């Protein structure tokens, strides 16, 4: 089912601070920061003509964030960027002058970094990014994970030298616990979700994601007509739709937010017309999207920029992983983790539903943009679901295994 956006803010301009956070000047700065990252390379924009034909749309372009900054997900762009920005601000304050990213390796800045501890709660990918950013600048990281985060994901974060703290309960419990401990210890919370009175840092995290849109727009001959993006707390959906609205104005694409049916906090928020916390149910295979409360900043943006909200089921997510691993025709294979292909799962559902096609104006002229938000960030789980390792997927598709 597709829920059209009927909030009173719909298609209203973004508040000034949000427009500044996600606008072109901010996105330029994000890309400038990326130039200073040793392992930075633009992620591939992959065309899937076979799949597009089978779904009755003109084209599908999918940005493959499995290749981002060695971390396997788009989250690599947000948390580490915010950590660097926060260190530069702290160093500027301490040294009484503006400190630029080009000075990150200088002794003065490193001395400030050693006094800093950054903390966050995570389902997996955001924590990895914060931990990587902390290691990069020489700060400490304390990462809070809830009971459902796999040992593999915990190990992948600890690999970056972070202190790991297990919290009983759900993701939302870990968010609260991280905030509580950080407050008591004087650590800086670098969260990808926001709450009343805590907006600026999650805004920086979202700002980091704008690089995906910049890179994609430069590669596309024409801007997309439709975008389907998966949501956890709504940060990536808000960053992408917000930047597209600011960059393209009236030419912006129809934007659809896709939630897991078992953790549909954005869908229910859109239905209510204001942020709601939903009840916990069974866990979803779309582990990175298992959030029960939207980010306030994300909702403020999505209430203005998203055209529709929808949900997908467990089997949709599993099926899309397999479809991307075993593509039709000459389409290249893509390794998509459990939450990576959920935007595509939304497109597949909408394309098969005549009412949704009409509601969204989805037809044979539609150019669809999607983001594979993660590769096999939990390789064991990926192999269980797809029946092949990520490396085998690429070998079967005649591709070299990436280094
Ligand atoms: C792979 C992946 N996709 C999508 C999301 C959803 O992002 P957001 O919580 O910003 O909506 C996440 C969040 O952790 C993620 O890790």
PDB file of C-alpha atoms in Angstrom, residues 71-320:
ATOM      1  CA  UNK A  71      33.035   0.177   5.373  1.00  0.00           C
ATOM      2  CA  UNK A  72      30.460  -1.495   3.148  1.00  0.00           C
ATOM      3  CA  UNK A  73      27.628   0.995   3.632  1.00  0.00           C
ATOM      4  CA  UNK A  74      26.572   4.597   2.975  1.00  0.00           C
ATOM      5  CA  UNK A  75      26.814   5.185   6.735  1.00  0.00           C
ATOM      6  CA  UNK A  76      30.558   5.588   6.158  1.00  0.00           C
ATOM      7  CA  UNK A  77      29.732   9.072   4.855  1.00  0.00           C
ATOM      8  CA  UNK A  78      27.878  10.355   7.912  1.00  0.00           C
ATOM      9  CA  UNK A  79      29.333   9.370  11.285  1.00  0.00           C
ATOM     10  CA  UNK A  80      32.997   9.746  10.359  1.00  0.00           C
ATOM     11  CA  UNK A  81      32.315  13.094   8.648  1.00  0.00           C
ATOM     12  CA  UNK A  82      30.555  14.390  11.766  1.00  0.00           C
ATOM     13  CA  UNK A  83      33.458  13.233  13.972  1.00  0.00           C
ATOM     14  CA  UNK A  84      35.954  15.101  11.784  1.00  0.00           C
ATOM     15  CA  UNK A  85      33.795  18.251  11.738  1.00  0.00           C
ATOM     16  CA  UNK A  86      33.389  18.157  15.520  1.00  0.00           C
ATOM     17  CA  UNK A  87      37.107  17.741  16.083  1.00  0.00           C
ATOM     18  CA  UNK A  88      37.883  20.675  13.781  1.00  0.00           C
ATOM     19  CA  UNK A  89      35.376  22.824  15.690  1.00  0.00           C
ATOM     20  CA  UNK A  90      36.870  21.816  19.023  1.00  0.00           C
ATOM     21  CA  UNK A  91      40.395  22.452  17.754  1.00  0.00           C
ATOM     22  CA  UNK A  92      39.341  25.839  16.359  1.00  0.00           C
ATOM     23  CA  UNK A  93      37.998  26.758  19.810  1.00  0.00           C
ATOM     24  CA  UNK A  94      41.107  25.486  21.587  1.00  0.00           C
ATOM     25  CA  UNK A  95      43.570  27.187  19.225  1.00  0.00           C
ATOM     26  CA  UNK A  96      41.575  30.385  18.764  1.00  0.00           C
ATOM     27  CA  UNK A  97      41.584  30.215  14.944  1.00  0.00           C
ATOM     28  CA  UNK A  98      39.773  28.366  12.188  1.00  0.00           C
ATOM     29  CA  UNK A  99      41.247  24.920  11.681  1.00  0.00           C
ATOM     30  CA  UNK A 100      40.813  23.229   8.287  1.00  0.00           C
ATOM     31  CA  UNK A 101      40.627  19.546   7.405  1.00  0.00           C
ATOM     32  CA  UNK A 102      43.952  19.860   5.591  1.00  0.00           C
ATOM     33  CA  UNK A 103      45.563  20.232   9.062  1.00  0.00           C
ATOM     34  CA  UNK A 104      44.118  17.017  10.493  1.00  0.00           C
ATOM     35  CA  UNK A 105      47.530  15.403  10.875  1.00  0.00           C
ATOM     36  CA  UNK A 106      49.179  18.320  12.662  1.00  0.00           C
ATOM     37  CA  UNK A 107      50.415  17.785  16.224  1.00  0.00           C
ATOM     38  CA  UNK A 108      48.201  20.541  17.696  1.00  0.00           C
ATOM     39  CA  UNK A 109      45.045  19.022  16.266  1.00  0.00           C
ATOM     40  CA  UNK A 110      45.993  15.491  17.261  1.00  0.00           C
ATOM     41  CA  UNK A 111      46.529  16.700  20.828  1.00  0.00           C
ATOM     42  CA  UNK A 112      42.954  18.037  20.884  1.00  0.00           C
ATOM     43  CA  UNK A 113      41.668  14.757  19.392  1.00  0.00           C
ATOM     44  CA  UNK A 114      43.246  12.772  22.234  1.00  0.00           C
ATOM     45  CA  UNK A 115      41.007  14.648  24.698  1.00  0.00           C
ATOM     46  CA  UNK A 116      37.836  13.692  22.836  1.00  0.00           C
ATOM     47  CA  UNK A 117      35.563  10.655  23.244  1.00  0.00           C
ATOM     48  CA  UNK A 118      32.732  10.184  20.778  1.00  0.00           C
ATOM     49  CA  UNK A 119      29.857   7.824  21.485  1.00  0.00           C
ATOM     50  CA  UNK A 120      26.770   6.505  19.746  1.00  0.00           C
ATOM     51  CA  UNK A 121      24.212   3.739  19.650  1.00  0.00           C
ATOM     52  CA  UNK A 122      24.066   1.624  16.526  1.00  0.00           C
ATOM     53  CA  UNK A 123      22.462  -1.285  14.703  1.00  0.00           C
ATOM     54  CA  UNK A 124      25.891  -1.785  13.178  1.00  0.00           C
ATOM     55  CA  UNK A 125      26.766   0.489  10.286  1.00  0.00           C
ATOM     56  CA  UNK A 126      26.616   3.927  11.914  1.00  0.00           C
ATOM     57  CA  UNK A 127      28.781   2.767  14.817  1.00  0.00           C
ATOM     58  CA  UNK A 128      31.372   1.485  12.390  1.00  0.00           C
ATOM     59  CA  UNK A 129      31.519   4.887  10.760  1.00  0.00           C
ATOM     60  CA  UNK A 130      31.857   6.764  14.060  1.00  0.00           C
ATOM     61  CA  UNK A 131      34.543   4.316  15.210  1.00  0.00           C
ATOM     62  CA  UNK A 132      36.413   4.697  11.921  1.00  0.00           C
ATOM     63  CA  UNK A 133      36.229   8.489  12.170  1.00  0.00           C
ATOM     64  CA  UNK A 134      37.520   8.413  15.748  1.00  0.00           C
ATOM     65  CA  UNK A 135      40.419   6.168  14.793  1.00  0.00           C
ATOM     66  CA  UNK A 136      41.219   8.383  11.829  1.00  0.00           C
ATOM     67  CA  UNK A 137      41.483  11.533  13.940  1.00  0.00           C
ATOM     68  CA  UNK A 138      42.969   9.868  17.026  1.00  0.00           C
ATOM     69  CA  UNK A 139      39.951  10.215  19.364  1.00  0.00           C
ATOM     70  CA  UNK A 140      38.337   7.520  21.524  1.00  0.00           C
ATOM     71  CA  UNK A 141      35.017   5.904  20.561  1.00  0.00           C
ATOM     72  CA  UNK A 142      32.464   4.180  22.814  1.00  0.00           C
ATOM     73  CA  UNK A 143      29.813   2.352  20.810  1.00  0.00           C
ATOM     74  CA  UNK A 144      26.552   1.053  22.323  1.00  0.00           C
ATOM     75  CA  UNK A 145      24.866  -1.956  20.741  1.00  0.00           C
ATOM     76  CA  UNK A 146      21.540  -3.565  21.633  1.00  0.00           C
ATOM     77  CA  UNK A 147      20.907  -7.264  22.207  1.00  0.00           C
ATOM     78  CA  UNK A 148      20.005  -7.980  18.575  1.00  0.00           C
ATOM     79  CA  UNK A 149      23.278  -6.794  17.005  1.00  0.00           C
ATOM     80  CA  UNK A 150      25.210  -9.826  15.717  1.00  0.00           C
ATOM     81  CA  UNK A 151      28.664 -10.698  17.075  1.00  0.00           C
ATOM     82  CA  UNK A 152      30.019 -10.263  13.533  1.00  0.00           C
ATOM     83  CA  UNK A 153      28.792  -6.685  13.440  1.00  0.00           C
ATOM     84  CA  UNK A 154      30.207  -5.988  16.913  1.00  0.00           C
ATOM     85  CA  UNK A 155      33.590  -7.357  15.839  1.00  0.00           C
ATOM     86  CA  UNK A 156      33.532  -5.212  12.708  1.00  0.00           C
ATOM     87  CA  UNK A 157      33.134  -2.075  14.858  1.00  0.00           C
ATOM     88  CA  UNK A 158      35.674  -3.153  17.489  1.00  0.00           C
ATOM     89  CA  UNK A 159      38.145  -3.581  14.614  1.00  0.00           C
ATOM     90  CA  UNK A 160      38.401   0.235  14.574  1.00  0.00           C
ATOM     91  CA  UNK A 161      39.563   0.309  18.183  1.00  0.00           C
ATOM     92  CA  UNK A 162      36.210   1.292  19.708  1.00  0.00           C
ATOM     93  CA  UNK A 163      35.092   0.296  23.211  1.00  0.00           C
ATOM     94  CA  UNK A 164      31.935  -1.788  22.762  1.00  0.00           C
ATOM     95  CA  UNK A 165      29.061  -1.627  25.267  1.00  0.00           C
ATOM     96  CA  UNK A 166      26.186  -4.154  25.098  1.00  0.00           C
ATOM     97  CA  UNK A 167      22.779  -2.837  26.198  1.00  0.00           C
ATOM     98  CA  UNK A 168      19.721  -4.969  26.988  1.00  0.00           C
ATOM     99  CA  UNK A 169      16.639  -4.218  24.885  1.00  0.00           C
ATOM    100  CA  UNK A 170      16.148  -2.647  21.475  1.00  0.00           C
ATOM    101  CA  UNK A 171      17.884  -0.058  19.339  1.00  0.00           C
ATOM    102  CA  UNK A 172      15.851   2.704  20.996  1.00  0.00           C
ATOM    103  CA  UNK A 173      17.012   1.511  24.427  1.00  0.00           C
ATOM    104  CA  UNK A 174      20.614   1.669  23.250  1.00  0.00           C
ATOM    105  CA  UNK A 175      20.082   5.242  21.973  1.00  0.00           C
ATOM    106  CA  UNK A 176      18.828   6.312  25.395  1.00  0.00           C
ATOM    107  CA  UNK A 177      21.604   4.499  27.258  1.00  0.00           C
ATOM    108  CA  UNK A 178      24.315   5.993  25.049  1.00  0.00           C
ATOM    109  CA  UNK A 179      22.908   9.490  25.651  1.00  0.00           C
ATOM    110  CA  UNK A 180      22.720   8.896  29.412  1.00  0.00           C
ATOM    111  CA  UNK A 181      26.272   7.571  29.804  1.00  0.00           C
ATOM    112  CA  UNK A 182      27.736  10.187  27.473  1.00  0.00           C
ATOM    113  CA  UNK A 183      26.086  12.989  29.441  1.00  0.00           C
ATOM    114  CA  UNK A 184      27.472  11.605  32.708  1.00  0.00           C
ATOM    115  CA  UNK A 185      30.997  11.184  31.327  1.00  0.00           C
ATOM    116  CA  UNK A 186      31.234  14.309  29.200  1.00  0.00           C
ATOM    117  CA  UNK A 187      31.492  12.388  25.927  1.00  0.00           C
ATOM    118  CA  UNK A 188      30.157  13.736  22.644  1.00  0.00           C
ATOM    119  CA  UNK A 189      27.194  11.810  21.296  1.00  0.00           C
ATOM    120  CA  UNK A 190      27.411  11.460  17.531  1.00  0.00           C
ATOM    121  CA  UNK A 191      23.977  10.057  16.811  1.00  0.00           C
ATOM    122  CA  UNK A 192      22.330   9.438  13.454  1.00  0.00           C
ATOM    123  CA  UNK A 193      18.957  10.096  15.009  1.00  0.00           C
ATOM    124  CA  UNK A 194      17.724  13.302  16.612  1.00  0.00           C
ATOM    125  CA  UNK A 195      15.393  14.223  19.457  1.00  0.00           C
ATOM    126  CA  UNK A 196      14.110  17.454  21.029  1.00  0.00           C
ATOM    127  CA  UNK A 197      17.100  19.686  21.767  1.00  0.00           C
ATOM    128  CA  UNK A 198      19.568  17.422  19.934  1.00  0.00           C
ATOM    129  CA  UNK A 199      19.569  18.188  16.228  1.00  0.00           C
ATOM    130  CA  UNK A 200      22.830  19.687  15.092  1.00  0.00           C
ATOM    131  CA  UNK A 201      25.069  16.605  15.134  1.00  0.00           C
ATOM    132  CA  UNK A 202      22.516  14.296  13.452  1.00  0.00           C
ATOM    133  CA  UNK A 203      22.211  17.119  10.914  1.00  0.00           C
ATOM    134  CA  UNK A 204      25.945  16.874  10.215  1.00  0.00           C
ATOM    135  CA  UNK A 205      25.614  13.104   9.850  1.00  0.00           C
ATOM    136  CA  UNK A 206      22.842  13.608   7.288  1.00  0.00           C
ATOM    137  CA  UNK A 207      24.851  16.310   5.560  1.00  0.00           C
ATOM    138  CA  UNK A 208      27.558  13.698   4.943  1.00  0.00           C
ATOM    139  CA  UNK A 209      25.084  11.569   2.959  1.00  0.00           C
ATOM    140  CA  UNK A 210      24.513  14.330   0.377  1.00  0.00           C
ATOM    141  CA  UNK A 211      27.686  13.194  -1.413  1.00  0.00           C
ATOM    142  CA  UNK A 212      25.727  10.193  -2.747  1.00  0.00           C
ATOM    143  CA  UNK A 213      23.283  12.464  -4.560  1.00  0.00           C
ATOM    144  CA  UNK A 214      25.993  14.758  -5.893  1.00  0.00           C
ATOM    145  CA  UNK A 215      27.946  11.864  -7.353  1.00  0.00           C
ATOM    146  CA  UNK A 216      24.821  10.273  -8.839  1.00  0.00           C
ATOM    147  CA  UNK A 217      23.469  13.470 -10.451  1.00  0.00           C
ATOM    148  CA  UNK A 218      26.818  14.110 -12.128  1.00  0.00           C
ATOM    149  CA  UNK A 219      26.744  10.633 -13.714  1.00  0.00           C
ATOM    150  CA  UNK A 220      23.113  10.632 -14.899  1.00  0.00           C
ATOM    151  CA  UNK A 221      22.338  12.082 -18.315  1.00  0.00           C
ATOM    152  CA  UNK A 222      19.019  13.358 -16.893  1.00  0.00           C
ATOM    153  CA  UNK A 223      17.808  13.594 -13.287  1.00  0.00           C
ATOM    154  CA  UNK A 224      15.594  10.734 -12.131  1.00  0.00           C
ATOM    155  CA  UNK A 225      11.791  10.962 -12.188  1.00  0.00           C
ATOM    156  CA  UNK A 226      11.361   8.613  -9.200  1.00  0.00           C
ATOM    157  CA  UNK A 227      13.405   7.744  -6.112  1.00  0.00           C
ATOM    158  CA  UNK A 228      12.651   4.942  -3.651  1.00  0.00           C
ATOM    159  CA  UNK A 229      14.742   5.037  -0.445  1.00  0.00           C
ATOM    160  CA  UNK A 230      14.580   2.743   2.557  1.00  0.00           C
ATOM    161  CA  UNK A 231      14.283   4.173   6.038  1.00  0.00           C
ATOM    162  CA  UNK A 232      15.369   3.355   9.544  1.00  0.00           C
ATOM    163  CA  UNK A 233      15.027   6.631  11.443  1.00  0.00           C
ATOM    164  CA  UNK A 234      14.659   8.467   8.107  1.00  0.00           C
ATOM    165  CA  UNK A 235      18.082  10.130   7.938  1.00  0.00           C
ATOM    166  CA  UNK A 236      19.154   8.865   4.520  1.00  0.00           C
ATOM    167  CA  UNK A 237      15.691   9.414   3.010  1.00  0.00           C
ATOM    168  CA  UNK A 238      15.594  12.984   4.350  1.00  0.00           C
ATOM    169  CA  UNK A 239      19.123  13.789   3.200  1.00  0.00           C
ATOM    170  CA  UNK A 240      18.500  12.479  -0.319  1.00  0.00           C
ATOM    171  CA  UNK A 241      15.033  14.004  -0.759  1.00  0.00           C
ATOM    172  CA  UNK A 242      16.071  17.268   0.890  1.00  0.00           C
ATOM    173  CA  UNK A 243      19.142  17.692  -1.294  1.00  0.00           C
ATOM    174  CA  UNK A 244      17.193  16.747  -4.440  1.00  0.00           C
ATOM    175  CA  UNK A 245      14.488  19.285  -3.594  1.00  0.00           C
ATOM    176  CA  UNK A 246      17.091  22.004  -3.057  1.00  0.00           C
ATOM    177  CA  UNK A 247      19.157  21.097  -6.121  1.00  0.00           C
ATOM    178  CA  UNK A 248      16.305  20.461  -8.574  1.00  0.00           C
ATOM    179  CA  UNK A 249      13.413  22.609  -7.294  1.00  0.00           C
ATOM    180  CA  UNK A 250      10.260  21.923  -9.337  1.00  0.00           C
ATOM    181  CA  UNK A 251      12.121  19.305 -11.370  1.00  0.00           C
ATOM    182  CA  UNK A 252      12.584  17.143  -8.302  1.00  0.00           C
ATOM    183  CA  UNK A 253      11.616  13.476  -8.635  1.00  0.00           C
ATOM    184  CA  UNK A 254       8.682  11.748  -6.976  1.00  0.00           C
ATOM    185  CA  UNK A 255      10.123  10.533  -3.720  1.00  0.00           C
ATOM    186  CA  UNK A 256       8.956   7.360  -1.954  1.00  0.00           C
ATOM    187  CA  UNK A 257      10.068   6.298   1.547  1.00  0.00           C
ATOM    188  CA  UNK A 258      10.165   2.518   2.090  1.00  0.00           C
ATOM    189  CA  UNK A 259       9.882   0.987   5.579  1.00  0.00           C
ATOM    190  CA  UNK A 260       9.921  -2.645   6.721  1.00  0.00           C
ATOM    191  CA  UNK A 261       6.339  -3.558   7.678  1.00  0.00           C
ATOM    192  CA  UNK A 262       7.696  -4.778  11.037  1.00  0.00           C
ATOM    193  CA  UNK A 263       9.382  -1.462  11.850  1.00  0.00           C
ATOM    194  CA  UNK A 264       7.308   1.073   9.948  1.00  0.00           C
ATOM    195  CA  UNK A 265       7.931   4.166  12.056  1.00  0.00           C
ATOM    196  CA  UNK A 266       8.064   6.608   9.137  1.00  0.00           C
ATOM    197  CA  UNK A 267       4.998   5.073   7.496  1.00  0.00           C
ATOM    198  CA  UNK A 268       3.005   5.348  10.745  1.00  0.00           C
ATOM    199  CA  UNK A 269       4.347   8.846  11.359  1.00  0.00           C
ATOM    200  CA  UNK A 270       3.162   9.888   7.895  1.00  0.00           C
ATOM    201  CA  UNK A 271      -0.224   8.320   8.541  1.00  0.00           C
ATOM    202  CA  UNK A 272      -0.533  10.195  11.866  1.00  0.00           C
ATOM    203  CA  UNK A 273       0.891  13.437  10.425  1.00  0.00           C
ATOM    204  CA  UNK A 274       3.314  13.800  13.355  1.00  0.00           C
ATOM    205  CA  UNK A 275       6.199  11.733  14.808  1.00  0.00           C
ATOM    206  CA  UNK A 276       4.982   8.568  16.523  1.00  0.00           C
ATOM    207  CA  UNK A 277       6.740   5.821  18.386  1.00  0.00           C
ATOM    208  CA  UNK A 278       5.446   2.430  17.249  1.00  0.00           C
ATOM    209  CA  UNK A 279       5.160  -0.767  19.270  1.00  0.00           C
ATOM    210  CA  UNK A 280       7.955  -3.330  19.073  1.00  0.00           C
ATOM    211  CA  UNK A 281       7.013  -6.466  17.248  1.00  0.00           C
ATOM    212  CA  UNK A 282       9.053  -9.320  15.898  1.00  0.00           C
ATOM    213  CA  UNK A 283      12.540  -8.402  14.688  1.00  0.00           C
ATOM    214  CA  UNK A 284      12.949  -7.784  10.974  1.00  0.00           C
ATOM    215  CA  UNK A 285      15.550  -9.303   8.670  1.00  0.00           C
ATOM    216  CA  UNK A 286      16.109  -5.693   7.519  1.00  0.00           C
ATOM    217  CA  UNK A 287      18.179  -5.288  10.670  1.00  0.00           C
ATOM    218  CA  UNK A 288      19.532  -1.822   9.908  1.00  0.00           C
ATOM    219  CA  UNK A 289      16.006  -0.475   9.452  1.00  0.00           C
ATOM    220  CA  UNK A 290      14.703  -1.786  12.757  1.00  0.00           C
ATOM    221  CA  UNK A 291      13.818   1.554  14.343  1.00  0.00           C
ATOM    222  CA  UNK A 292      10.604   2.338  16.138  1.00  0.00           C
ATOM    223  CA  UNK A 293      10.817   6.102  16.325  1.00  0.00           C
ATOM    224  CA  UNK A 294      11.739   8.532  13.529  1.00  0.00           C
ATOM    225  CA  UNK A 295      14.447  11.160  13.760  1.00  0.00           C
ATOM    226  CA  UNK A 296      12.738  14.507  14.392  1.00  0.00           C
ATOM    227  CA  UNK A 297      14.898  16.379  11.895  1.00  0.00           C
ATOM    228  CA  UNK A 298      14.370  13.671   9.287  1.00  0.00           C
ATOM    229  CA  UNK A 299      10.600  13.880   9.701  1.00  0.00           C
ATOM    230  CA  UNK A 300      10.643  17.682   9.518  1.00  0.00           C
ATOM    231  CA  UNK A 301      12.300  17.341   6.111  1.00  0.00           C
ATOM    232  CA  UNK A 302      10.344  14.325   4.849  1.00  0.00           C
ATOM    233  CA  UNK A 303       6.992  15.902   5.756  1.00  0.00           C
ATOM    234  CA  UNK A 304       7.910  18.552   3.151  1.00  0.00           C
ATOM    235  CA  UNK A 305       9.816  16.519   0.559  1.00  0.00           C
ATOM    236  CA  UNK A 306       8.501  12.936   0.503  1.00  0.00           C
ATOM    237  CA  UNK A 307       5.576  12.259  -1.826  1.00  0.00           C
ATOM    238  CA  UNK A 308       4.630   8.845  -0.492  1.00  0.00           C
ATOM    239  CA  UNK A 309       5.385   6.213   2.122  1.00  0.00           C
ATOM    240  CA  UNK A 310       5.087   2.437   1.825  1.00  0.00           C
ATOM    241  CA  UNK A 311       6.090  -0.783   3.545  1.00  0.00           C
ATOM    242  CA  UNK A 312       7.623  -4.037   2.360  1.00  0.00           C
ATOM    243  CA  UNK A 313       7.561  -7.478   3.940  1.00  0.00           C
ATOM    244  CA  UNK A 314      10.313  -9.791   5.120  1.00  0.00           C
ATOM    245  CA  UNK A 315      10.171 -11.933   1.969  1.00  0.00           C
ATOM    246  CA  UNK A 316      10.446  -8.829  -0.239  1.00  0.00           C
ATOM    247  CA  UNK A 317      13.817  -7.984   1.325  1.00  0.00           C
ATOM    248  CA  UNK A 318      15.109 -11.545   0.982  1.00  0.00           C
ATOM    249  CA  UNK A 319      13.863 -11.841  -2.592  1.00  0.00           C
ATOM    250  CA  UNK A 320      15.529  -8.603  -3.640  1.00  0.00           C
TER     251      UNK A 320
END
